[in-house]
């Protein structure tokens, strides 16, 4: 499969702690995007990282990409209860640049 | 700027029936993609339309089809519904599709097949 695979499947932390989610994929990619989904609703785009980039930041979010290991990670610092959601990585591969989603990591942040 | 809208939000059908879902993209966006989300399979790409043409297609049977109109609005149709078609169907729009383009997702249509 060429979709991303997130790990862990579920993560439960306390407010204020950091949350790290990992994504692995199997083929060379053009870009990789991270999305968030709240309670079975539409997805919200978080960050896009290109294959020639190693790290990107957006507010409390930090994304890394290691193309040699075919993996990416999403770090949320100082988590809040509002960060409770499912997080998906979506590698884009081939000429079509269609993002392929995994099953996501379900994050619960306890207040 | 209004976001992506999908209608209806909820739908209940029986096996063998057909269904049409609608998606209105953000104004100015020319690419519309459709995804099926189920607990077992996760988010799976159905197809992408750009300027009224299907540009990419996922691995779904021919019962799943779609189209895009000149105003970029899109519809997807599922014929001869099966129980396994019960899912959340998400539509996403972007300016041009392809890489380096952020996709904006609608709230989804939850289809239940009885």
PDB file of C-alpha atoms in Angstrom, chain A residues 3 31 33 35 37 39-46 48 50 88 92 96-103, chain B residues 33 35 37 39-43 45 48 56 88 90 98-108 110:
ATOM      1  CA  UNK A   3      -0.789   5.201   2.021  1.00  0.00           C
ATOM      2  CA  UNK A  31       5.156  16.020  -0.397  1.00  0.00           C
ATOM      3  CA  UNK A  33       0.695  16.650   4.577  1.00  0.00           C
ATOM      4  CA  UNK A  35      -4.432  16.849   8.787  1.00  0.00           C
ATOM      5  CA  UNK A  37     -10.170  15.647  12.193  1.00  0.00           C
ATOM      6  CA  UNK A  39     -15.293  13.866  15.953  1.00  0.00           C
ATOM      7  CA  UNK A  40     -15.842  12.318  12.533  1.00  0.00           C
ATOM      8  CA  UNK A  41     -16.126  15.659  10.769  1.00  0.00           C
ATOM      9  CA  UNK A  42     -14.194  17.178   7.896  1.00  0.00           C
ATOM     10  CA  UNK A  43     -10.425  17.344   7.933  1.00  0.00           C
ATOM     11  CA  UNK A  44      -8.428  20.478   8.576  1.00  0.00           C
ATOM     12  CA  UNK A  45      -5.048  20.952   6.937  1.00  0.00           C
ATOM     13  CA  UNK A  46      -2.179  21.477   9.409  1.00  0.00           C
ATOM     14  CA  UNK A  48       2.617  20.511   4.197  1.00  0.00           C
ATOM     15  CA  UNK A  50       8.052  18.976   0.792  1.00  0.00           C
ATOM     16  CA  UNK A  88      -3.683  11.865   9.672  1.00  0.00           C
ATOM     17  CA  UNK A  92       1.642  12.517  -1.977  1.00  0.00           C
ATOM     18  CA  UNK A  96      -0.873  12.699  -9.632  1.00  0.00           C
ATOM     19  CA  UNK A  97       0.037  14.246  -6.279  1.00  0.00           C
ATOM     20  CA  UNK A  98      -3.002  12.602  -4.721  1.00  0.00           C
ATOM     21  CA  UNK A  99      -2.665  12.516  -0.923  1.00  0.00           C
ATOM     22  CA  UNK A 100      -3.107   8.996   0.456  1.00  0.00           C
ATOM     23  CA  UNK A 101      -4.370   8.872   4.009  1.00  0.00           C
ATOM     24  CA  UNK A 102      -3.787   6.297   6.698  1.00  0.00           C
ATOM     25  CA  UNK A 103      -6.134   5.343   9.514  1.00  0.00           C
TER      26      UNK A 103
ATOM     27  CA  UNK B  33     -11.780  15.356  -4.725  1.00  0.00           C
ATOM     28  CA  UNK B  35     -12.985  10.408  -0.248  1.00  0.00           C
ATOM     29  CA  UNK B  37     -14.016   7.160   5.259  1.00  0.00           C
ATOM     30  CA  UNK B  39     -13.496   2.709  10.528  1.00  0.00           C
ATOM     31  CA  UNK B  40     -12.012  -0.365   8.872  1.00  0.00           C
ATOM     32  CA  UNK B  41     -10.399   1.114   5.766  1.00  0.00           C
ATOM     33  CA  UNK B  42      -9.744   4.658   6.911  1.00  0.00           C
ATOM     34  CA  UNK B  43      -9.800   7.466   4.350  1.00  0.00           C
ATOM     35  CA  UNK B  45      -9.492   8.364  -2.344  1.00  0.00           C
ATOM     36  CA  UNK B  48     -10.650  13.971  -8.450  1.00  0.00           C
ATOM     37  CA  UNK B  56      -7.535  10.895 -11.098  1.00  0.00           C
ATOM     38  CA  UNK B  88     -18.654   9.186   5.719  1.00  0.00           C
ATOM     39  CA  UNK B  90     -15.859  13.697   2.260  1.00  0.00           C
ATOM     40  CA  UNK B  98      -2.046  18.345  -7.429  1.00  0.00           C
ATOM     41  CA  UNK B  99       0.948  18.948  -5.204  1.00  0.00           C
ATOM     42  CA  UNK B 100       1.630  21.950  -3.013  1.00  0.00           C
ATOM     43  CA  UNK B 101      -2.054  22.718  -2.839  1.00  0.00           C
ATOM     44  CA  UNK B 102      -3.859  22.742   0.451  1.00  0.00           C
ATOM     45  CA  UNK B 103      -7.139  20.866   0.322  1.00  0.00           C
ATOM     46  CA  UNK B 104     -10.161  22.226   2.155  1.00  0.00           C
ATOM     47  CA  UNK B 105     -12.579  19.586   3.318  1.00  0.00           C
ATOM     48  CA  UNK B 106     -16.330  19.768   3.756  1.00  0.00           C
ATOM     49  CA  UNK B 107     -18.144  18.357   6.806  1.00  0.00           C
ATOM     50  CA  UNK B 108     -19.064  15.184   4.942  1.00  0.00           C
ATOM     51  CA  UNK B 110     -22.842  10.281   6.414  1.00  0.00           C
TER      52      UNK B 110
END
